[in-house]
Tab-separated table of C-alpha atoms and ligand atoms in Angstrom:
chain	number	residue	atom	x	y	z
A	29	MET	CA	94.186	126.325	75.442
A	30	GLN	CA	93.647	126.445	71.692
A	31	SER	CA	91.392	129.184	70.360
A	32	VAL	CA	87.718	128.239	70.564
A	33	GLU	CA	86.855	130.709	67.799
A	34	GLN	CA	89.438	129.144	65.534
A	35	LEU	CA	88.086	125.645	66.158
A	36	LYS	CA	84.566	126.873	65.353
A	37	GLU	CA	85.872	128.385	62.139
A	38	LEU	CA	87.684	125.174	61.149
A	39	HIS	CA	84.608	123.071	61.930
A	40	LEU	CA	82.350	125.434	59.958
A	41	ARG	CA	84.663	125.353	56.948
A	42	ARG	CA	84.907	121.573	56.950
A	43	PHE	CA	81.358	120.591	57.928
A	44	GLY	CA	79.252	123.659	57.123
A	45	THR	CA	77.794	124.043	60.626
A	46	VAL	CA	78.854	126.022	63.706
A	47	PRO	CA	79.625	123.613	66.572
A	48	GLN	CA	79.037	123.631	70.292
A	49	VAL	CA	82.469	123.372	71.854
A	50	PHE	CA	83.583	121.652	75.062
A	51	ALA	CA	87.006	121.837	76.705
A	52	ALA	CA	88.421	119.008	78.836
A	53	PRO	CA	91.755	119.476	80.648
A	54	GLY	CA	94.811	117.311	81.114
A	55	ARG	CA	96.036	116.766	84.655
A	56	VAL	CA	98.980	116.415	86.977
A	57	ASN	CA	99.027	114.349	90.156
A	58	LEU	CA	100.320	116.432	93.066
A	59	ILE	CA	100.617	113.513	95.492
A	60	GLY	CA	99.345	109.943	95.950
A	61	GLU	CA	101.311	107.571	93.713
A	62	HIS	CA	100.328	103.909	93.173
A	63	THR	CA	97.682	104.335	95.853
A	64	ASP	CA	94.753	104.051	93.434
A	65	TYR	CA	94.711	100.253	93.144
A	66	ALA	CA	95.143	99.966	96.924
A	67	GLU	CA	91.784	101.792	97.157
A	68	GLY	CA	93.595	104.785	98.621
A	69	PHE	CA	93.849	108.511	97.955
A	70	VAL	CA	95.237	110.557	95.082
A	71	MET	CA	95.335	114.339	94.741
A	72	PRO	CA	95.592	115.559	91.146
A	73	ALA	CA	94.754	118.953	89.687
A	74	ALA	CA	93.303	119.651	86.248
A	75	ILE	CA	95.614	121.945	84.268
A	76	ASP	CA	95.176	124.719	81.748
A	77	PHE	CA	96.138	122.550	78.800
A	78	ALA	CA	93.012	121.052	77.252
A	79	THR	CA	91.430	119.268	74.321
A	80	LEU	CA	88.565	121.062	72.592
A	81	ALA	CA	85.754	119.065	71.027
A	82	GLY	CA	83.340	120.759	68.634
A	83	VAL	CA	80.219	118.841	67.642
A	84	THR	CA	77.262	119.158	65.246
A	85	GLN	CA	74.594	116.841	63.866
A	86	ARG	CA	74.778	115.350	60.369
A	87	GLU	CA	72.055	114.393	57.952
A	88	ASP	CA	73.807	111.564	56.119
A	89	GLY	CA	73.842	108.880	58.808
A	90	ARG	CA	77.602	109.059	59.306
A	91	VAL	CA	79.970	109.857	62.150
A	92	VAL	CA	82.971	111.904	61.019
A	93	ILE	CA	85.725	112.592	63.555
A	94	ARG	CA	88.441	115.050	62.685
A	95	ALA	CA	91.759	115.476	64.524
A	96	GLU	CA	92.967	119.005	63.824
A	97	ASN	CA	96.306	118.191	65.483
A	98	PHE	CA	97.031	115.575	62.830
A	99	ASP	CA	94.879	116.869	59.950
A	100	GLU	CA	93.266	113.434	59.782
A	101	GLU	CA	89.729	112.093	59.690
A	102	ARG	CA	87.942	108.886	60.526
A	103	SER	CA	84.377	108.166	59.447
A	104	PHE	CA	81.814	105.361	59.605
A	105	GLU	CA	78.061	104.769	59.742
A	106	ALA	CA	76.497	105.834	63.050
A	107	GLU	CA	74.606	102.523	63.041
A	108	ALA	CA	77.836	100.541	62.566
A	109	LEU	CA	80.450	101.742	65.037
A	110	PRO	CA	83.914	100.168	64.592
A	111	GLU	CA	84.232	97.019	66.658
A	112	MET	CA	88.006	96.844	66.791
A	113	ARG	CA	90.652	99.313	67.813
A	114	SER	CA	92.835	100.670	65.023
A	115	GLY	CA	95.905	101.521	67.112
A	116	GLU	CA	95.719	105.233	66.369
A	117	TRP	CA	94.254	108.455	67.766
A	118	SER	CA	90.658	107.721	66.741
A	119	ASP	CA	90.494	104.830	69.228
A	120	TYR	CA	90.004	107.319	72.069
A	121	PRO	CA	86.890	109.099	70.713
A	122	VAL	CA	85.552	105.919	69.063
A	123	GLY	CA	86.007	104.066	72.376
A	124	VAL	CA	83.808	106.667	74.051
A	125	LEU	CA	81.096	106.296	71.388
A	126	ARG	CA	81.198	102.520	71.686
A	127	THR	CA	81.016	102.618	75.448
A	128	LEU	CA	78.017	104.952	75.261
A	129	ALA	CA	76.390	102.560	72.793
A	130	GLU	CA	77.073	99.613	75.120
A	131	GLU	CA	75.287	101.520	77.876
A	132	GLY	CA	72.222	101.682	75.665
A	133	TYR	CA	72.579	105.117	74.082
A	134	ARG	CA	71.920	105.525	70.381
A	135	ILE	CA	74.770	107.451	68.754
A	136	PRO	CA	73.374	110.008	66.303
A	137	PRO	CA	75.094	110.924	63.027
A	138	LEU	CA	77.571	113.661	63.937
A	139	SER	CA	80.659	115.665	63.018
A	140	LEU	CA	83.253	115.932	65.775
A	141	SER	CA	86.362	118.150	65.621
A	142	LEU	CA	89.138	117.594	68.170
A	143	TRP	CA	91.953	120.026	68.807
A	144	GLY	CA	94.213	120.056	71.851
A	145	ASP	CA	97.349	121.507	73.372
A	146	VAL	CA	97.934	118.839	76.043
A	147	PRO	CA	101.398	117.476	75.169
A	148	LEU	CA	100.916	113.963	73.796
A	149	GLY	CA	102.387	111.044	75.695
A	150	SER	CA	104.098	113.281	78.266
A	151	GLY	CA	102.139	111.973	81.223
A	152	LEU	CA	99.690	114.891	81.354
A	153	SER	CA	96.891	112.631	80.181
A	154	SER	CA	96.044	113.988	76.780
A	155	SER	CA	94.182	110.699	76.301
A	156	ALA	CA	91.742	111.357	79.147
A	157	SER	CA	91.202	114.913	77.904
A	158	VAL	CA	90.223	113.587	74.451
A	159	GLU	CA	87.831	111.044	75.976
A	160	VAL	CA	86.182	113.500	78.344
A	161	ALA	CA	85.853	116.252	75.716
A	162	THR	CA	84.261	113.706	73.364
A	163	ALA	CA	81.890	112.386	76.025
A	164	ALA	CA	80.769	115.882	77.024
A	165	ALA	CA	80.222	117.019	73.438
A	166	VAL	CA	78.401	113.902	72.276
A	167	THR	CA	76.141	113.549	75.329
A	168	ARG	CA	75.136	117.201	74.963
A	169	LEU	CA	74.302	116.619	71.309
A	170	MET	CA	72.181	113.616	72.330
A	171	GLY	CA	70.430	115.743	74.946
A	172	THR	CA	71.563	113.354	77.702
A	173	ALA	CA	72.930	114.413	81.058
A	174	ILE	CA	75.443	112.041	82.663
A	175	ASP	CA	76.727	112.896	86.123
A	176	GLY	CA	80.420	113.531	86.720
A	177	PRO	CA	81.503	110.223	88.283
A	178	ALA	CA	79.528	108.246	85.667
A	179	MET	CA	81.148	110.191	82.835
A	180	ALA	CA	84.595	109.538	84.311
A	181	ARG	CA	83.873	105.801	84.613
A	182	LEU	CA	82.567	105.665	81.076
A	183	CYS	CA	85.746	107.284	79.724
A	184	GLN	CA	87.950	105.010	81.826
A	185	ARG	CA	86.135	101.983	80.398
A	186	ALA	CA	86.682	103.312	76.880
A	187	GLU	CA	90.425	103.505	77.561
A	188	ASN	CA	90.645	100.148	79.383
A	189	GLU	CA	88.453	98.106	77.094
A	190	PHE	CA	88.475	99.707	73.655
A	191	VAL	CA	91.891	101.388	73.538
A	192	GLY	CA	93.329	98.552	75.620
A	193	ALA	CA	95.361	100.715	78.027
A	194	SER	CA	95.173	99.905	81.716
A	195	CYS	CA	94.658	103.099	83.686
A	196	GLY	CA	92.948	103.964	86.945
A	197	ILE	CA	90.050	106.389	87.263
A	198	MET	CA	92.088	109.425	88.380
A	199	ASP	CA	92.795	111.020	84.995
A	200	GLN	CA	89.254	110.972	83.719
A	201	PHE	CA	87.831	111.863	87.122
A	202	VAL	CA	89.802	115.080	87.501
A	203	SER	CA	89.340	116.010	83.840
A	204	VAL	CA	85.589	115.943	84.551
A	205	ASN	CA	85.464	117.305	88.100
A	206	GLY	CA	88.551	119.505	88.528
A	207	ALA	CA	88.170	123.153	89.548
A	208	ALA	CA	90.232	126.278	88.911
A	209	ASN	CA	92.674	127.025	91.743
A	210	HIS	CA	91.969	123.709	93.435
A	211	ALA	CA	93.455	120.272	93.793
A	212	LEU	CA	91.053	117.338	94.000
A	213	LEU	CA	91.450	114.809	96.806
A	214	LEU	CA	89.916	111.617	95.442
A	215	ASP	CA	89.090	108.560	97.504
A	216	CYS	CA	89.614	105.731	95.023
A	217	ARG	CA	87.489	103.415	97.189
A	218	ASP	CA	84.152	105.099	96.627
A	219	LEU	CA	85.032	108.026	94.298
A	220	SER	CA	84.036	110.564	96.921
A	221	TYR	CA	86.133	113.704	96.648
A	222	ARG	CA	86.722	117.164	97.940
A	223	LEU	CA	88.400	120.213	96.451
A	224	ALA	CA	91.322	121.786	98.311
A	225	PRO	CA	92.313	125.361	97.415
A	226	ILE	CA	95.649	126.117	95.764
A	227	PRO	CA	96.584	129.766	96.312
A	228	LYS	CA	96.324	131.851	93.126
A	229	SER	CA	99.943	132.863	93.633
A	230	VAL	CA	101.146	129.269	93.098
A	231	ALA	CA	102.048	127.773	89.707
A	232	LEU	CA	102.280	124.075	88.892
A	233	VAL	CA	105.522	123.647	86.992
A	234	ILE	CA	105.784	120.311	85.238
A	235	ALA	CA	109.260	119.229	84.192
A	236	ASN	CA	109.628	116.349	81.758
A	237	THR	CA	112.901	114.454	82.292
A	238	MET	CA	112.482	113.127	78.713
A	239	VAL	CA	113.494	109.662	79.889
A	240	LYS	CA	111.301	106.618	80.363
A	241	HIS	CA	113.300	103.605	81.439
A	242	SER	CA	112.165	100.459	79.722
A	243	ILE	CA	111.767	98.536	82.983
A	244	ALA	CA	108.653	100.662	83.534
A	245	GLY	CA	106.332	98.186	81.807
A	246	GLY	CA	107.303	95.034	83.682
A	247	GLU	CA	107.969	96.740	87.002
A	248	TYR	CA	104.389	97.971	87.209
A	249	GLY	CA	103.175	94.380	87.406
A	250	THR	CA	105.845	93.397	89.954
A	251	ARG	CA	104.971	96.367	92.149
A	252	ARG	CA	101.289	95.485	92.103
A	253	ALA	CA	102.027	91.874	92.971
A	254	GLU	CA	104.252	92.954	95.888
A	255	VAL	CA	101.589	95.325	97.187
A	256	GLU	CA	98.980	92.556	97.020
A	257	LEU	CA	101.283	90.070	98.759
A	258	ALA	CA	101.917	92.469	101.656
A	259	CYS	CA	98.194	93.057	101.921
A	260	ARG	CA	97.401	89.330	102.091
A	261	ILE	CA	99.948	88.781	104.860
A	262	LEU	CA	98.632	91.659	106.961
A	263	ALA	CA	95.065	90.460	106.392
A	264	ARG	CA	95.877	87.142	108.081
A	265	HIS	CA	96.120	89.118	111.311
A	266	ARG	CA	93.457	91.696	110.601
A	267	PRO	CA	90.885	90.356	108.108
A	268	GLU	CA	89.337	93.807	107.757
A	269	ILE	CA	92.430	94.793	105.732
A	270	ARG	CA	91.009	94.245	102.247
A	271	PHE	CA	93.425	96.652	100.590
A	272	LEU	CA	96.492	98.462	101.928
A	273	ARG	CA	94.216	101.463	102.307
A	274	ASP	CA	92.926	99.695	105.431
A	275	ALA	CA	96.389	99.092	106.948
A	276	THR	CA	98.429	101.364	109.214
A	277	VAL	CA	102.124	101.777	110.022
A	278	VAL	CA	101.348	100.073	113.348
A	279	ASP	CA	100.216	96.954	111.452
A	280	LEU	CA	103.462	97.064	109.539
A	281	GLU	CA	105.499	97.399	112.736
A	282	ARG	CA	103.735	94.450	114.322
A	283	TRP	CA	103.699	91.998	111.420
A	284	GLY	CA	106.159	93.445	108.893
A	285	GLU	CA	108.779	90.789	109.680
A	286	GLU	CA	106.558	88.197	108.016
A	287	ILE	CA	106.580	90.106	104.724
A	288	PRO	CA	109.497	89.692	102.270
A	289	GLU	CA	111.623	92.832	102.353
A	290	ALA	CA	110.761	94.246	98.919
A	291	ALA	CA	107.018	93.806	99.478
A	292	ARG	CA	107.332	95.337	102.957
A	293	LYS	CA	108.977	98.441	101.498
A	294	ARG	CA	106.302	98.770	98.792
A	295	ALA	CA	103.633	98.468	101.479
A	296	ARG	CA	105.337	101.105	103.619
A	297	HIS	CA	105.241	103.474	100.636
A	298	ILE	CA	101.527	102.899	100.021
A	299	ILE	CA	100.524	103.169	103.674
A	300	THR	CA	102.555	106.326	104.356
A	301	GLU	CA	101.594	107.831	100.974
A	302	ASN	CA	97.898	107.528	101.792
A	303	ALA	CA	98.500	109.397	105.046
A	304	ARG	CA	100.602	112.038	103.270
A	305	THR	CA	97.964	112.554	100.598
A	306	THR	CA	95.133	113.326	103.019
A	307	ALA	CA	97.556	115.447	105.070
A	308	ALA	CA	98.466	117.362	101.889
A	309	ALA	CA	94.792	118.226	101.330
A	310	GLU	CA	94.634	119.505	104.912
A	311	ALA	CA	97.803	121.532	104.368
A	312	LEU	CA	96.156	123.219	101.366
A	313	GLU	CA	92.988	123.825	103.358
A	314	THR	CA	94.953	125.534	106.115
A	315	GLN	CA	97.223	127.282	103.581
A	316	ASP	CA	100.239	125.655	105.213
A	317	MET	CA	102.557	125.641	102.203
A	318	ASP	CA	105.643	124.664	104.200
A	319	ARG	CA	103.876	121.529	105.345
A	320	LEU	CA	102.723	120.778	101.821
A	321	GLY	CA	106.290	121.145	100.558
A	322	MET	CA	107.567	118.779	103.258
A	323	LEU	CA	104.918	116.201	102.382
A	324	MET	CA	105.853	116.339	98.688
A	325	HIS	CA	109.514	115.947	99.607
A	326	GLU	CA	108.775	112.935	101.817
A	327	ALA	CA	106.558	111.495	99.084
A	328	HIS	CA	109.415	111.696	96.616
A	329	LEU	CA	111.847	110.001	99.000
A	330	SER	CA	109.330	107.264	99.727
A	331	TYR	CA	108.662	106.769	96.002
A	332	SER	CA	112.404	106.638	95.362
A	333	HIS	CA	113.609	104.552	98.340
A	334	ASP	CA	110.672	102.385	99.391
A	335	PHE	CA	108.791	101.995	96.136
A	336	GLU	CA	112.005	102.152	94.095
A	337	ALA	CA	110.156	103.714	91.178
A	338	SER	CA	112.349	106.756	90.583
A	339	CYS	CA	115.513	107.025	88.471
A	340	ALA	CA	118.690	109.118	88.463
A	341	GLU	CA	117.253	111.757	86.112
A	342	ALA	CA	114.068	112.265	88.157
A	343	ASP	CA	116.022	112.385	91.425
A	344	LEU	CA	118.302	115.000	89.853
A	345	MET	CA	115.350	117.066	88.601
A	346	VAL	CA	113.887	117.102	92.134
A	347	GLU	CA	117.259	117.884	93.711
A	348	LEU	CA	117.940	120.796	91.336
A	349	ALA	CA	114.451	122.211	91.949
A	350	GLY	CA	115.107	122.177	95.684
A	351	ARG	CA	117.907	124.713	95.297
A	352	LEU	CA	115.915	127.224	93.247
A	353	PRO	CA	114.071	130.228	94.677
A	354	GLY	CA	110.292	130.056	94.852
A	355	LEU	CA	109.994	126.273	95.216
A	356	ILE	CA	107.319	125.018	97.627
A	357	GLY	CA	107.617	121.307	96.860
A	358	ALA	CA	108.816	118.938	94.135
A	359	ARG	CA	108.387	115.254	93.422
A	360	LEU	CA	108.295	112.683	90.653
A	361	THR	CA	104.714	112.297	89.448
A	362	GLY	CA	103.114	109.471	87.449
A	363	GLY	CA	103.886	105.798	87.090
A	364	GLY	CA	107.629	106.112	87.730
A	365	PHE	CA	111.007	105.265	86.143
A	366	GLY	CA	111.122	108.632	84.369
A	367	GLY	CA	108.439	110.959	83.089
A	368	CYS	CA	107.679	114.275	84.776
A	369	THR	CA	108.276	115.947	88.092
A	370	VAL	CA	105.649	118.297	89.509
A	371	ASN	CA	106.855	121.447	91.214
A	372	LEU	CA	104.723	123.861	93.210
A	373	VAL	CA	106.351	127.238	92.651
A	374	GLU	CA	105.508	130.784	93.696
A	375	GLN	CA	104.097	132.343	90.515
A	376	GLU	CA	106.471	135.324	90.610
A	377	PHE	CA	109.434	132.924	90.423
A	378	ALA	CA	107.915	130.527	87.885
A	379	ALA	CA	109.598	131.881	84.733
A	380	GLU	CA	113.028	132.058	86.398
A	381	PHE	CA	112.486	128.598	87.911
A	382	LYS	CA	111.674	127.173	84.505
A	383	SER	CA	114.710	128.622	82.755
A	384	LYS	CA	117.190	127.761	85.533
A	385	LEU	CA	115.867	124.257	86.059
A	386	GLY	CA	115.993	123.639	82.316
A	387	ALA	CA	119.543	124.963	81.964
A	388	GLN	CA	120.899	123.061	84.968
A	389	TYR	CA	119.248	119.778	83.986
A	390	ARG	CA	120.602	120.142	80.442
A	391	GLU	CA	124.073	120.882	81.757
A	392	ARG	CA	124.104	117.848	84.044
A	393	THR	CA	122.485	115.299	81.734
A	394	GLY	CA	122.911	116.593	78.189
A	395	ILE	CA	119.128	116.217	77.808
A	396	GLU	CA	116.886	119.139	76.877
A	397	PRO	CA	113.847	118.898	79.181
A	398	GLU	CA	110.365	120.170	78.392
A	399	ILE	CA	109.008	122.359	81.157
A	400	TYR	CA	105.433	123.639	81.340
A	401	ILE	CA	104.101	126.344	83.626
A	402	CYS	CA	100.500	125.396	84.445
A	403	HIS	CA	97.725	126.400	86.806
A	404	ALA	CA	94.957	124.376	88.363
A	405	SER	CA	91.977	124.696	86.073
A	406	ASP	CA	88.297	123.811	85.749
A	407	GLY	CA	87.177	120.381	84.633
A	408	VAL	CA	85.207	119.826	81.444
A	409	ARG	CA	82.978	122.725	80.455
A	410	ARG	CA	81.204	124.294	77.535
A	411	VAL	CA	83.280	127.108	76.042
A	412	GLY	CA	82.612	129.936	73.580
B	15	ADP	P1	99.120	110.764	77.646
B	15	ADP	O1	97.709	110.461	78.004
B	15	ADP	O2	100.044	110.647	78.790
B	15	ADP	O3	99.283	112.076	76.939
B	15	ADP	P2	98.704	108.461	75.997
B	15	ADP	O4	99.632	107.592	75.239
B	15	ADP	O5	97.839	107.837	77.021
B	15	ADP	O6	99.579	109.643	76.601
B	15	ADP	O7	97.737	109.190	74.985
B	15	ADP	C1	98.259	109.893	73.866
B	15	ADP	C2	97.409	109.597	72.633
B	15	ADP	O8	96.110	110.206	72.764
B	15	ADP	C3	97.987	110.196	71.380
B	15	ADP	O9	98.976	109.367	70.821
B	15	ADP	C4	96.745	110.284	70.493
B	15	ADP	O10	96.451	109.035	69.920
B	15	ADP	C5	95.650	110.628	71.495
B	15	ADP	N1	95.469	112.095	71.529
B	15	ADP	C6	95.912	112.955	72.457
B	15	ADP	N2	95.587	114.224	72.153
B	15	ADP	C7	94.912	114.165	70.979
B	15	ADP	C8	94.299	115.133	70.114
B	15	ADP	N3	94.330	116.436	70.393
B	15	ADP	N4	93.685	114.691	69.005
B	15	ADP	C9	93.640	113.379	68.711
B	15	ADP	N5	94.197	112.421	69.473
B	15	ADP	C10	94.831	112.801	70.583
B	16	MG	MG1	97.034	108.608	78.758
């Protein structure tokens, strides 16, 4: 995390007042991929990369937002929030202000400084960390308390509606509600959740393949359509199946023949992934790391073979990890077709794991990966 003292100093120098500072983390999903829109389960952890937001009141009626990462500022009248997105970084904090205003809150004149170390656009959800840090800082300044799930929904709406990026609730939810040394099992149906302990001796090593295959955009829509088709066919037999969350492998065995092959495979991924995700939380709760590793391995195979959302580079990254000492489990995380793998690694092996995985991946692909050693961290909080 960036230095809180340094952010205070920067804010003081620029705006003349010492801010209250909030930190909101990025995240990594340990298991549960493409299950969110099937009203299923996901199990992310907040990580120790975060965006800091420092906030103070102003006397001149304006809102001034400063991005220390870019040395840029955006300002406007508090009574006249921007109505349109601009296509740049300020959309994320402005989207949060607008969403608050739409919910009936009056945005006071304020100075907001943002400064983060979540890698941008690497799939660790720097965007959610900016939104959540902004929401926490601004609501505190307004003297308003918003509960965790409501804050997550508000930030998701800002990203969906103002920024114009479709994303589920997971990123914002865990950035608000995550806890140090815990993963968060989230039920995307009703947003109920429970925390499952990750042993302190385990590091979350995130390895960026540095590739994102261009099919990713279009394939997301095809996958969703296939999942919905499979669901409709199963629901003809069992109307209580509203989403694949409600279906079982037995349903698939009985009526799978009626579903076109691709859709059947996508459905098998979702149905088995939901079961693996809740089983993974139980494995953490019983400290059964071998079981957790197996579940992550099976999740990767299912994502690769049934959901067909992996790629050669991600499969290689997972395969190489499997041969290194200290690995508990590895799989491709995120939307698919590239991006990052998540590796649970015994902390004492983490540095060696990082350097060997990096060297071997580079040797095999010619690509220099980015690898981050992280730990499960607290959700948004006041710091300093
Ligand atoms: P991801 O969420 O996976 O990191 P996104 O494309 O969703 O990638 O969000 C990245 C964008 O979020 C950046 O391009 C930038 O506009 C904004 N952002 C992230 N971190 C910061 C920051 N510290 N300050 C200002 N804007 C940020
Ligand atoms: Mg994002």
